Amino acid sequence: MSSNKFAVVVNDFNSFLAFASYAVRVGQTDKHNLPRTLLQRSSEMTETDWAAWSVMRAQNPALRSPYFHPDYAKILSDIRPDVRIVCQYEEDGTPLAFLPLQGQRFTRPVGAPMSDYHGIITRDNDVTYDSLLTGTGIGAFHYSCATDPNRLRLPQILSKSVTAAIEIDTSVDDWRAGRDGSYRRHLKSNRRRTRKADEDIGTPRIELFSRNIDVYQSLIDWKRKKFTQTGKYDVLSADWTQSLIRSLWERGIKADLRCDMHALYFGDRLAAIDLGLSDGDVFHSWMVAYDDELSEYGPGIQLLEMLIDASDDTGYRKIDMGEGLDGYKRHYASASAEVVSGFVPLSGAAGRLSRIYAATERWGVGRLKDAPGKLRRRYSQIAACEDNLGGRTRHMIAAFVKTGRA
């Protein structure tokens, strides 16, 4: 081949590469020209995508939690650079499913460990974690509280639990009338504590939708103190977790998705605080803290009872207390749903390691009680917050030292 002909071939090839690159960029706004499944950043999502997300959520009762609001993924995308969204489309480009996550090869639900619930945003019953994640380049997906166990295969589920929620369908009086004898005995005890607080300190009162920065800081301080006392990992030690909570609270009560903060006072003394994620009629109690010196008065329960009474003022039809029916929750839960935790191993070293650990945990059940599961849950919290191995190792050692177990 002559040098002139070779130059023509090279120029033509370079032109082809330039055109291909342009076509890919143009194709970002035309899902017809793209593969059916994409791994995208929030900024690459179109208005059509976000609108479809909202419609899917509205049509699927399992996605009622504010954790599934599209703004939750958007806010976390601004805070964490590793947030991406798995997007699946029909052949004609119609959005079929979305799954926001964070991480690279080992991935977790977006916002983990701060996200109490997670699941696939879709209205299609045939979408599974396998069908959505296979071929994306993700090695493994580690989840802790998925609300859609029907989309997982049995080997991908390591543990099961239930959620607890207060659903006020008609009125507070109707809700209370439907509670059992244990709740009524519990309520009688709470009323005694309320009278005692009134006599000893001051009349209990609630401040709804508090915008007081000093109250907010008390919540953070009390919560972090409790982490230290109990030996639990302090999820607020990571900068991004506090940024998430603060940014949601600062959005204000008129935002579609925000954190609402409610405070209980005994007279003029701050006694308890409940900050929760809300999108209007659902309030997910996210962070509850109280003054330890007032624990004998049960300030947390007093605050919850007042929140229930104030449902007409707040607009809350559902107060979600998260996973588990232990402790006080069993008295209040009028609605529950199954949630699961585990791994979706996919490919590469991340997938192989996840399979090995899942097999180890199953082997340990019955022999080591729940020790492997506790270790997994503790490490998952730490790994989601700490970016480097040194930080993860330090916090795991501290957990063992403080509690004698993970």
mmCIF file of C-alpha atoms in Angstrom:
data_model
loop_
_atom_site.group_PDB
_atom_site.id
_atom_site.type_symbol
_atom_site.label_atom_id
_atom_site.label_comp_id
_atom_site.label_asym_id
_atom_site.label_seq_id
_atom_site.Cartn_x
_atom_site.Cartn_y
_atom_site.Cartn_z
ATOM 1 C CA MET A 1 0.000 0.000 0.000
ATOM 2 C CA SER A 2 1.390 3.416 -0.935
ATOM 3 C CA SER A 3 1.961 6.032 1.761
ATOM 4 C CA ASN A 4 -0.774 8.231 0.259
ATOM 5 C CA LYS A 5 -3.329 5.393 0.346
ATOM 6 C CA PHE A 6 -2.288 4.546 3.904
ATOM 7 C CA ALA A 7 -2.810 8.172 4.928
ATOM 8 C CA VAL A 8 -6.311 8.113 3.418
ATOM 9 C CA VAL A 9 -7.159 4.933 5.350
ATOM 10 C CA VAL A 10 -5.883 6.433 8.604
ATOM 11 C CA ASN A 11 -7.818 9.645 8.048
ATOM 12 C CA ASP A 12 -10.981 7.702 7.248
ATOM 13 C CA PHE A 13 -10.515 5.586 10.391
ATOM 14 C CA ASN A 14 -9.989 8.699 12.541
ATOM 15 C CA SER A 15 -13.107 10.232 11.020
ATOM 16 C CA PHE A 16 -15.027 7.087 11.879
ATOM 17 C CA LEU A 17 -13.831 7.242 15.501
ATOM 18 C CA ALA A 18 -14.807 10.903 15.720
ATOM 19 C CA PHE A 19 -18.267 10.136 14.321
ATOM 20 C CA ALA A 20 -18.711 7.187 16.663
ATOM 21 C CA SER A 21 -17.786 9.356 19.618
ATOM 22 C CA TYR A 22 -20.281 12.011 18.489
ATOM 23 C CA ALA A 23 -22.996 9.397 17.998
ATOM 24 C CA VAL A 24 -22.504 8.122 21.546
ATOM 25 C CA ARG A 25 -22.809 11.658 22.935
ATOM 26 C CA VAL A 26 -25.928 12.366 20.902
ATOM 27 C CA GLY A 27 -27.330 9.000 21.920
ATOM 28 C CA GLN A 28 -27.270 10.068 25.567
ATOM 29 C CA THR A 29 -30.613 11.788 24.943
ATOM 30 C CA ASP A 30 -32.053 9.029 22.751
ATOM 31 C CA LYS A 31 -32.517 5.735 24.585
ATOM 32 C CA HIS A 32 -33.374 3.993 21.262
ATOM 33 C CA ASN A 33 -29.675 4.075 20.319
ATOM 34 C CA LEU A 34 -28.385 2.753 23.610
ATOM 35 C CA PRO A 35 -28.168 -0.693 25.247
ATOM 36 C CA ARG A 36 -31.215 -1.735 27.253
ATOM 37 C CA THR A 37 -29.363 -1.431 30.583
ATOM 38 C CA LEU A 38 -27.170 1.550 31.480
ATOM 39 C CA LEU A 39 -25.174 2.519 34.542
ATOM 40 C CA GLN A 40 -25.583 6.292 34.764
ATOM 41 C CA ARG A 41 -24.851 9.191 37.026
ATOM 42 C CA SER A 42 -27.699 11.326 38.236
ATOM 43 C CA SER A 43 -26.615 14.162 35.924
ATOM 44 C CA GLU A 44 -26.975 11.848 32.917
ATOM 45 C CA MET A 45 -30.607 11.036 33.670
ATOM 46 C CA THR A 46 -33.215 12.798 31.537
ATOM 47 C CA GLU A 47 -36.392 14.518 32.681
ATOM 48 C CA THR A 48 -38.254 11.616 31.090
ATOM 49 C CA ASP A 49 -36.330 9.216 33.324
ATOM 50 C CA TRP A 50 -37.145 11.137 36.504
ATOM 51 C CA ALA A 51 -40.804 11.481 35.528
ATOM 52 C CA ALA A 52 -41.021 7.739 34.860
ATOM 53 C CA TRP A 53 -39.411 7.076 38.254
ATOM 54 C CA SER A 54 -42.101 9.153 39.974
ATOM 55 C CA VAL A 55 -44.912 7.416 38.079
ATOM 56 C CA MET A 56 -43.553 3.942 38.891
ATOM 57 C CA ARG A 57 -43.303 4.860 42.562
ATOM 58 C CA ALA A 58 -46.847 6.210 42.644
ATOM 59 C CA GLN A 59 -48.185 3.035 41.068
ATOM 60 C CA ASN A 60 -46.336 0.611 43.360
ATOM 61 C CA PRO A 61 -47.470 0.600 47.033
ATOM 62 C CA ALA A 62 -44.231 -1.158 48.013
ATOM 63 C CA LEU A 63 -42.365 2.044 47.059
ATOM 64 C CA ARG A 64 -44.366 4.342 49.336
ATOM 65 C CA SER A 65 -41.397 5.035 51.616
ATOM 66 C CA PRO A 66 -39.692 8.431 51.127
ATOM 67 C CA TYR A 67 -36.406 6.558 50.684
ATOM 68 C CA PHE A 68 -37.674 5.755 47.185
ATOM 69 C CA HIS A 69 -38.318 9.396 46.269
ATOM 70 C CA PRO A 70 -36.157 10.418 43.278
ATOM 71 C CA ASP A 71 -34.822 13.434 45.165
ATOM 72 C CA TYR A 72 -33.165 11.098 47.675
ATOM 73 C CA ALA A 73 -30.943 9.666 44.939
ATOM 74 C CA LYS A 74 -30.318 13.148 43.499
ATOM 75 C CA ILE A 75 -29.183 14.590 46.839
ATOM 76 C CA LEU A 76 -26.870 11.665 47.507
ATOM 77 C CA SER A 77 -25.405 12.034 44.020
ATOM 78 C CA ASP A 78 -24.345 15.559 44.971
ATOM 79 C CA ILE A 79 -22.774 14.331 48.224
ATOM 80 C CA ARG A 80 -21.128 11.059 47.162
ATOM 81 C CA PRO A 81 -19.158 10.824 43.885
ATOM 82 C CA ASP A 82 -19.637 7.034 43.659
ATOM 83 C CA VAL A 83 -23.442 7.137 43.323
ATOM 84 C CA ARG A 84 -24.775 5.675 40.094
ATOM 85 C CA ILE A 85 -28.164 4.497 38.880
ATOM 86 C CA VAL A 86 -28.795 1.258 37.027
ATOM 87 C CA CYS A 87 -31.360 2.150 34.367
ATOM 88 C CA GLN A 88 -33.187 -0.411 32.269
ATOM 89 C CA TYR A 89 -35.274 0.435 29.202
ATOM 90 C CA GLU A 90 -37.762 -1.297 26.962
ATOM 91 C CA GLU A 91 -36.780 -1.881 23.310
ATOM 92 C CA ASP A 92 -38.593 1.328 22.341
ATOM 93 C CA GLY A 93 -36.692 3.346 24.956
ATOM 94 C CA THR A 94 -39.433 3.412 27.608
ATOM 95 C CA PRO A 95 -37.954 3.344 31.149
ATOM 96 C CA LEU A 96 -38.535 -0.039 32.754
ATOM 97 C CA ALA A 97 -36.613 -0.005 36.063
ATOM 98 C CA PHE A 98 -34.120 1.969 38.163
ATOM 99 C CA LEU A 99 -31.831 0.982 41.033
ATOM 100 C CA PRO A 100 -29.711 3.696 42.701
ATOM 101 C CA LEU A 101 -26.523 2.405 44.314
ATOM 102 C CA GLN A 102 -23.075 3.440 45.515
ATOM 103 C CA GLY A 103 -19.649 1.865 45.210
ATOM 104 C CA GLN A 104 -17.635 0.411 42.358
ATOM 105 C CA ARG A 105 -17.220 -3.392 42.190
ATOM 106 C CA PHE A 106 -18.713 -3.987 45.635
ATOM 107 C CA THR A 107 -21.902 -1.922 45.570
ATOM 108 C CA ARG A 108 -24.562 -1.101 48.142
ATOM 109 C CA PRO A 109 -27.930 0.664 48.064
ATOM 110 C CA VAL A 110 -27.689 4.413 47.672
ATOM 111 C CA GLY A 111 -27.191 6.092 51.041
ATOM 112 C CA ALA A 112 -26.201 2.909 52.893
ATOM 113 C CA PRO A 113 -26.088 2.592 55.863
ATOM 114 C CA MET A 114 -28.405 5.573 56.296
ATOM 115 C CA SER A 115 -31.088 4.159 54.002
ATOM 116 C CA ASP A 116 -33.450 2.049 56.077
ATOM 117 C CA TYR A 117 -35.211 0.609 53.002
ATOM 118 C CA HIS A 118 -34.153 -0.107 49.455
ATOM 119 C CA GLY A 119 -35.499 -1.797 46.367
ATOM 120 C CA ILE A 120 -35.906 -1.650 42.599
ATOM 121 C CA ILE A 121 -37.992 1.219 41.242
ATOM 122 C CA THR A 122 -40.322 -0.466 38.769
ATOM 123 C CA ARG A 123 -43.900 -1.523 38.166
ATOM 124 C CA ASP A 124 -42.922 -4.625 36.187
ATOM 125 C CA ASN A 125 -43.284 -7.857 38.159
ATOM 126 C CA ASP A 126 -40.730 -9.643 35.971
ATOM 127 C CA VAL A 127 -37.777 -7.400 36.827
ATOM 128 C CA THR A 128 -35.304 -9.106 39.176
ATOM 129 C CA TYR A 129 -31.958 -8.126 40.663
ATOM 130 C CA ASP A 130 -30.323 -10.652 38.351
ATOM 131 C CA SER A 131 -31.980 -9.291 35.209
ATOM 132 C CA LEU A 132 -31.171 -5.712 36.188
ATOM 133 C CA LEU A 133 -27.578 -6.066 37.390
ATOM 134 C CA THR A 134 -26.133 -8.776 35.134
ATOM 135 C CA GLY A 135 -23.802 -7.313 32.537
ATOM 136 C CA THR A 136 -23.355 -3.950 34.251
ATOM 137 C CA GLY A 137 -19.772 -4.646 35.345
ATOM 138 C CA ILE A 138 -20.785 -4.677 39.001
ATOM 139 C CA GLY A 139 -19.175 -7.502 40.964
ATOM 140 C CA ALA A 140 -21.649 -7.784 43.854
ATOM 141 C CA PHE A 141 -24.567 -5.932 45.385
ATOM 142 C CA HIS A 142 -24.756 -6.034 49.198
ATOM 143 C CA TYR A 143 -28.129 -5.055 50.660
ATOM 144 C CA SER A 144 -29.459 -4.897 54.217
ATOM 145 C CA CYS A 145 -33.189 -4.151 54.089
ATOM 146 C CA ALA A 146 -34.715 -4.864 50.683
ATOM 147 C CA THR A 147 -38.478 -4.473 50.511
ATOM 148 C CA ASP A 148 -38.844 -6.639 47.394
ATOM 149 C CA PRO A 149 -37.741 -10.195 48.336
ATOM 150 C CA ASN A 150 -39.802 -11.556 45.428
ATOM 151 C CA ARG A 151 -37.161 -10.120 43.067
ATOM 152 C CA LEU A 152 -34.359 -12.131 44.692
ATOM 153 C CA ARG A 153 -33.413 -15.783 44.487
ATOM 154 C CA LEU A 154 -33.354 -17.756 47.730
ATOM 155 C CA PRO A 155 -29.515 -18.168 47.759
ATOM 156 C CA GLN A 156 -29.222 -14.362 47.633
ATOM 157 C CA ILE A 157 -31.156 -13.942 50.912
ATOM 158 C CA LEU A 158 -29.270 -14.430 54.186
ATOM 159 C CA SER A 159 -31.790 -13.147 56.729
ATOM 160 C CA LYS A 160 -35.392 -12.020 56.993
ATOM 161 C CA SER A 161 -37.161 -9.511 59.202
ATOM 162 C CA VAL A 162 -40.293 -7.375 59.311
ATOM 163 C CA THR A 163 -40.986 -3.656 59.441
ATOM 164 C CA ALA A 164 -43.135 -1.757 61.919
ATOM 165 C CA ALA A 165 -45.407 1.155 61.051
ATOM 166 C CA ILE A 166 -48.301 3.120 62.477
ATOM 167 C CA GLU A 167 -50.984 3.573 59.812
ATOM 168 C CA ILE A 168 -53.684 6.106 60.624
ATOM 169 C CA ASP A 169 -56.196 5.400 57.870
ATOM 170 C CA THR A 170 -59.139 7.324 59.321
ATOM 171 C CA SER A 171 -58.562 8.908 62.724
ATOM 172 C CA VAL A 172 -56.302 8.592 65.756
ATOM 173 C CA ASP A 173 -59.258 7.426 67.826
ATOM 174 C CA ASP A 174 -59.955 4.621 65.336
ATOM 175 C CA TRP A 175 -56.279 3.636 65.321
ATOM 176 C CA ARG A 176 -56.173 3.460 69.136
ATOM 177 C CA ALA A 177 -59.424 1.523 69.249
ATOM 178 C CA GLY A 178 -57.810 -1.124 67.090
ATOM 179 C CA ARG A 179 -54.850 -1.663 69.391
ATOM 180 C CA ASP A 180 -54.719 -4.641 71.769
ATOM 181 C CA GLY A 181 -54.602 -4.874 75.551
ATOM 182 C CA SER A 182 -50.807 -4.652 75.707
ATOM 183 C CA TYR A 183 -50.930 -1.223 74.058
ATOM 184 C CA ARG A 184 -53.582 0.008 76.469
ATOM 185 C CA ARG A 185 -51.456 -1.077 79.452
ATOM 186 C CA HIS A 186 -48.450 0.580 77.811
ATOM 187 C CA LEU A 187 -50.481 3.764 77.284
ATOM 188 C CA LYS A 188 -51.551 3.822 80.937
ATOM 189 C CA SER A 189 -47.882 3.618 81.989
ATOM 190 C CA ASN A 190 -46.986 6.449 79.611
ATOM 191 C CA ARG A 191 -49.723 8.658 81.060
ATOM 192 C CA ARG A 192 -48.309 8.136 84.567
ATOM 193 C CA ARG A 193 -44.896 9.225 83.324
ATOM 194 C CA THR A 194 -46.418 12.241 81.616
ATOM 195 C CA ARG A 195 -48.059 13.361 84.872
ATOM 196 C CA LYS A 196 -44.807 12.816 86.762
ATOM 197 C CA ALA A 197 -42.834 14.912 84.258
ATOM 198 C CA ASP A 198 -45.456 17.645 84.597
ATOM 199 C CA GLU A 199 -45.133 17.609 88.392
ATOM 200 C CA ASP A 200 -41.339 17.346 88.571
ATOM 201 C CA ILE A 201 -40.169 19.524 85.677
ATOM 202 C CA GLY A 202 -42.862 21.165 83.586
ATOM 203 C CA THR A 203 -45.819 20.476 81.328
ATOM 204 C CA PRO A 204 -44.878 18.243 78.368
ATOM 205 C CA ARG A 205 -45.410 19.945 75.016
ATOM 206 C CA ILE A 206 -44.412 19.270 71.438
ATOM 207 C CA GLU A 207 -42.861 21.657 68.940
ATOM 208 C CA LEU A 208 -43.705 20.422 65.446
ATOM 209 C CA PHE A 209 -41.433 21.086 62.462
ATOM 210 C CA SER A 210 -38.717 22.696 64.566
ATOM 211 C CA ARG A 211 -36.223 24.862 62.647
ATOM 212 C CA ASN A 212 -34.076 25.523 65.728
ATOM 213 C CA ILE A 213 -30.407 24.841 64.957
ATOM 214 C CA ASP A 214 -29.637 24.347 68.664
ATOM 215 C CA VAL A 215 -32.236 21.577 68.833
ATOM 216 C CA TYR A 216 -30.722 20.014 65.730
ATOM 217 C CA GLN A 217 -27.245 20.083 67.279
ATOM 218 C CA SER A 218 -28.595 18.531 70.482
ATOM 219 C CA LEU A 219 -29.981 15.682 68.399
ATOM 220 C CA ILE A 220 -26.571 15.031 66.814
ATOM 221 C CA ASP A 221 -24.758 15.294 70.159
ATOM 222 C CA TRP A 222 -27.166 12.988 71.994
ATOM 223 C CA LYS A 223 -27.133 10.450 69.196
ATOM 224 C CA ARG A 224 -23.348 10.314 68.991
ATOM 225 C CA LYS A 225 -23.107 10.023 72.772
ATOM 226 C CA LYS A 226 -25.457 7.033 72.625
ATOM 227 C CA PHE A 227 -23.287 5.371 69.968
ATOM 228 C CA THR A 228 -20.304 5.725 72.309
ATOM 229 C CA GLN A 229 -22.216 4.344 75.298
ATOM 230 C CA THR A 230 -23.543 1.304 73.457
ATOM 231 C CA GLY A 231 -20.382 0.520 71.496
ATOM 232 C CA LYS A 232 -22.286 0.683 68.214
ATOM 233 C CA TYR A 233 -20.578 2.104 65.156
ATOM 234 C CA ASP A 234 -21.096 5.863 64.946
ATOM 235 C CA VAL A 235 -22.565 6.359 61.471
ATOM 236 C CA LEU A 236 -22.423 10.110 62.082
ATOM 237 C CA SER A 237 -18.627 10.001 62.263
ATOM 238 C CA ALA A 238 -18.513 10.129 58.455
ATOM 239 C CA ASP A 239 -18.768 13.629 56.985
ATOM 240 C CA TRP A 240 -21.140 12.618 54.216
ATOM 241 C CA THR A 241 -23.772 11.155 56.569
ATOM 242 C CA GLN A 242 -24.120 14.402 58.476
ATOM 243 C CA SER A 243 -24.174 16.328 55.195
ATOM 244 C CA LEU A 244 -27.063 14.169 54.010
ATOM 245 C CA ILE A 245 -29.173 14.699 57.128
ATOM 246 C CA ARG A 246 -28.385 18.415 57.365
ATOM 247 C CA SER A 247 -29.159 19.096 53.687
ATOM 248 C CA LEU A 248 -32.500 17.296 53.917
ATOM 249 C CA TRP A 249 -33.462 19.212 57.063
ATOM 250 C CA GLU A 250 -32.422 22.540 55.550
ATOM 251 C CA ARG A 251 -34.761 22.011 52.591
ATOM 252 C CA GLY A 252 -37.650 23.110 54.802
ATOM 253 C CA ILE A 253 -41.174 21.802 55.289
ATOM 254 C CA LYS A 254 -42.406 22.868 51.852
ATOM 255 C CA ALA A 255 -39.980 20.615 49.961
ATOM 256 C CA ASP A 256 -41.344 17.442 48.362
ATOM 257 C CA LEU A 257 -38.691 15.445 50.218
ATOM 258 C CA ARG A 258 -37.166 16.689 53.440
ATOM 259 C CA CYS A 259 -36.326 15.878 57.034
ATOM 260 C CA ASP A 260 -38.922 17.017 59.556
ATOM 261 C CA MET A 261 -37.761 17.553 63.127
ATOM 262 C CA HIS A 262 -40.130 17.430 66.108
ATOM 263 C CA ALA A 263 -39.095 18.263 69.671
ATOM 264 C CA LEU A 264 -40.569 17.426 73.072
ATOM 265 C CA TYR A 265 -40.159 19.847 75.966
ATOM 266 C CA PHE A 266 -40.889 19.464 79.652
ATOM 267 C CA GLY A 267 -41.701 23.064 80.401
ATOM 268 C CA ASP A 268 -38.763 24.909 78.845
ATOM 269 C CA ARG A 269 -36.394 21.934 79.022
ATOM 270 C CA LEU A 270 -35.668 20.019 75.832
ATOM 271 C CA ALA A 271 -36.399 16.338 76.498
ATOM 272 C CA ALA A 272 -36.507 14.401 73.200
ATOM 273 C CA ILE A 273 -36.171 14.869 69.448
ATOM 274 C CA ASP A 274 -37.382 12.859 66.469
ATOM 275 C CA LEU A 275 -35.976 13.701 63.028
ATOM 276 C CA GLY A 276 -37.493 11.757 60.170
ATOM 277 C CA LEU A 277 -37.546 11.559 56.401
ATOM 278 C CA SER A 278 -40.846 12.674 54.910
ATOM 279 C CA ASP A 279 -42.469 13.325 51.560
ATOM 280 C CA GLY A 280 -45.789 14.507 52.953
ATOM 281 C CA ASP A 281 -48.125 11.827 54.288
ATOM 282 C CA VAL A 282 -45.354 9.415 55.367
ATOM 283 C CA PHE A 283 -42.934 10.177 58.194
ATOM 284 C CA HIS A 284 -40.068 7.707 58.571
ATOM 285 C CA SER A 285 -38.659 8.126 62.062
ATOM 286 C CA TRP A 286 -34.945 8.241 61.279
ATOM 287 C CA MET A 287 -33.078 9.566 64.304
ATOM 288 C CA VAL A 288 -34.570 9.664 67.792
ATOM 289 C CA ALA A 289 -32.625 10.923 70.802
ATOM 290 C CA TYR A 290 -33.402 12.166 74.285
ATOM 291 C CA ASP A 291 -31.804 13.671 77.361
ATOM 292 C CA ASP A 292 -30.393 10.731 79.355
ATOM 293 C CA GLU A 293 -31.098 12.538 82.621
ATOM 294 C CA LEU A 294 -34.817 12.362 81.817
ATOM 295 C CA SER A 295 -34.986 8.699 80.837
ATOM 296 C CA GLU A 296 -37.219 7.768 83.806
ATOM 297 C CA TYR A 297 -40.004 9.823 82.217
ATOM 298 C CA GLY A 298 -39.903 7.917 78.933
ATOM 299 C CA PRO A 299 -39.477 11.052 76.784
ATOM 300 C CA GLY A 300 -39.156 9.088 73.540
ATOM 301 C CA ILE A 301 -42.526 7.412 74.018
ATOM 302 C CA GLN A 302 -44.149 10.668 75.115
ATOM 303 C CA LEU A 303 -42.913 12.286 71.907
ATOM 304 C CA LEU A 304 -44.232 9.417 69.776
ATOM 305 C CA GLU A 305 -47.666 9.601 71.420
ATOM 306 C CA MET A 306 -47.817 13.346 70.786
ATOM 307 C CA LEU A 307 -46.806 12.829 67.146
ATOM 308 C CA ILE A 308 -49.658 10.376 66.745
ATOM 309 C CA ASP A 309 -52.085 12.856 68.308
ATOM 310 C CA ALA A 310 -50.812 15.594 65.967
ATOM 311 C CA SER A 311 -51.342 13.590 62.760
ATOM 312 C CA ASP A 312 -54.032 15.999 61.518
ATOM 313 C CA ASP A 313 -51.621 18.914 61.990
ATOM 314 C CA THR A 314 -48.637 17.193 60.374
ATOM 315 C CA GLY A 315 -50.567 15.435 57.616
ATOM 316 C CA TYR A 316 -48.885 12.117 58.419
ATOM 317 C CA ARG A 317 -51.005 9.083 57.587
ATOM 318 C CA LYS A 318 -48.128 6.705 58.261
ATOM 319 C CA ILE A 319 -45.368 6.851 60.864
ATOM 320 C CA ASP A 320 -42.761 4.295 59.877
ATOM 321 C CA MET A 321 -40.585 2.963 62.699
ATOM 322 C CA GLY A 322 -38.303 0.936 60.426
ATOM 323 C CA GLU A 323 -37.130 -2.650 60.711
ATOM 324 C CA GLY A 324 -37.970 -4.853 63.684
ATOM 325 C CA LEU A 325 -40.864 -5.387 66.085
ATOM 326 C CA ASP A 326 -38.776 -5.404 69.241
ATOM 327 C CA GLY A 327 -39.342 -3.265 72.325
ATOM 328 C CA TYR A 328 -41.917 -0.506 72.154
ATOM 329 C CA LYS A 329 -42.618 -1.090 68.458
ATOM 330 C CA ARG A 330 -44.763 -4.165 69.102
ATOM 331 C CA HIS A 331 -47.285 -1.987 70.957
ATOM 332 C CA TYR A 332 -47.632 0.473 68.087
ATOM 333 C CA ALA A 333 -47.249 -1.431 64.822
ATOM 334 C CA SER A 334 -50.507 -1.638 62.900
ATOM 335 C CA ALA A 335 -48.791 -2.470 59.610
ATOM 336 C CA SER A 336 -45.723 -4.507 58.711
ATOM 337 C CA ALA A 337 -43.977 -5.993 55.694
ATOM 338 C CA GLU A 338 -41.214 -8.514 55.111
ATOM 339 C CA VAL A 339 -37.699 -7.253 54.403
ATOM 340 C CA VAL A 340 -34.523 -9.211 53.688
ATOM 341 C CA SER A 341 -30.738 -8.810 53.701
ATOM 342 C CA GLY A 342 -27.964 -10.547 51.814
ATOM 343 C CA PHE A 343 -25.821 -10.430 48.672
ATOM 344 C CA VAL A 344 -26.344 -10.552 44.925
ATOM 345 C CA PRO A 345 -23.015 -11.978 43.691
ATOM 346 C CA LEU A 346 -22.456 -11.249 40.011
ATOM 347 C CA SER A 347 -18.941 -11.451 38.602
ATOM 348 C CA GLY A 348 -15.207 -11.268 39.267
ATOM 349 C CA ALA A 349 -13.474 -11.298 42.636
ATOM 350 C CA ALA A 350 -16.276 -9.340 44.313
ATOM 351 C CA GLY A 351 -18.829 -11.922 43.242
ATOM 352 C CA ARG A 352 -16.651 -14.858 44.340
ATOM 353 C CA LEU A 353 -15.917 -13.335 47.753
ATOM 354 C CA SER A 354 -19.618 -12.667 48.306
ATOM 355 C CA ARG A 355 -20.490 -16.282 47.511
ATOM 356 C CA ILE A 356 -17.804 -17.546 49.898
ATOM 357 C CA TYR A 357 -19.013 -15.307 52.717
ATOM 358 C CA ALA A 358 -22.649 -16.245 52.152
ATOM 359 C CA ALA A 359 -21.726 -19.936 52.398
ATOM 360 C CA THR A 360 -19.720 -19.255 55.577
ATOM 361 C CA GLU A 361 -22.599 -17.392 57.201
ATOM 362 C CA ARG A 362 -25.061 -20.164 56.393
ATOM 363 C CA TRP A 363 -22.641 -22.716 57.836
ATOM 364 C CA GLY A 364 -22.357 -20.640 61.029
ATOM 365 C CA VAL A 365 -26.107 -20.449 61.623
ATOM 366 C CA GLY A 366 -26.883 -22.825 64.503
ATOM 367 C CA ARG A 367 -23.218 -23.373 65.270
ATOM 368 C CA LEU A 368 -22.190 -19.803 66.024
ATOM 369 C CA LYS A 369 -25.710 -18.416 66.552
ATOM 370 C CA ASP A 370 -25.924 -15.085 64.717
ATOM 371 C CA ALA A 371 -22.256 -14.129 65.118
ATOM 372 C CA PRO A 372 -21.469 -14.194 61.360
ATOM 373 C CA GLY A 373 -24.609 -12.171 60.624
ATOM 374 C CA LYS A 374 -23.740 -9.582 63.255
ATOM 375 C CA LEU A 375 -20.238 -9.357 61.841
ATOM 376 C CA ARG A 376 -21.606 -8.848 58.326
ATOM 377 C CA ARG A 377 -24.049 -6.154 59.412
ATOM 378 C CA ARG A 378 -21.422 -4.304 61.436
ATOM 379 C CA TYR A 379 -18.859 -4.445 58.647
ATOM 380 C CA SER A 380 -21.431 -3.365 56.051
ATOM 381 C CA GLN A 381 -22.178 -0.251 58.091
ATOM 382 C CA ILE A 382 -18.518 0.599 58.461
ATOM 383 C CA ALA A 383 -17.556 -0.186 54.856
ATOM 384 C CA ALA A 384 -20.379 1.998 53.528
ATOM 385 C CA CYS A 385 -19.127 4.978 55.557
ATOM 386 C CA GLU A 386 -15.348 4.510 55.499
ATOM 387 C CA ASP A 387 -13.600 4.841 52.129
ATOM 388 C CA ASN A 388 -10.263 3.241 53.037
ATOM 389 C CA LEU A 389 -9.164 -0.082 54.516
ATOM 390 C CA GLY A 390 -7.361 1.594 57.417
ATOM 391 C CA GLY A 391 -10.521 3.330 58.605
ATOM 392 C CA ARG A 392 -12.561 0.148 58.272
ATOM 393 C CA THR A 393 -10.000 -1.885 60.227
ATOM 394 C CA ARG A 394 -9.748 0.714 62.987
ATOM 395 C CA HIS A 395 -13.508 0.847 63.517
ATOM 396 C CA MET A 396 -13.909 -2.935 63.474
ATOM 397 C CA ILE A 397 -11.208 -3.308 66.139
ATOM 398 C CA ALA A 398 -12.863 -0.572 68.209
ATOM 399 C CA ALA A 399 -16.191 -2.381 67.937
ATOM 400 C CA PHE A 400 -14.662 -5.590 69.299
ATOM 401 C CA VAL A 401 -12.917 -3.743 72.130
ATOM 402 C CA LYS A 402 -16.066 -1.891 73.234
ATOM 403 C CA THR A 403 -18.560 -4.681 73.002
ATOM 404 C CA GLY A 404 -16.573 -7.900 72.907
ATOM 405 C CA ARG A 405 -18.465 -8.843 69.777
ATOM 406 C CA ALA A 406 -19.206 -7.461 66.307
#
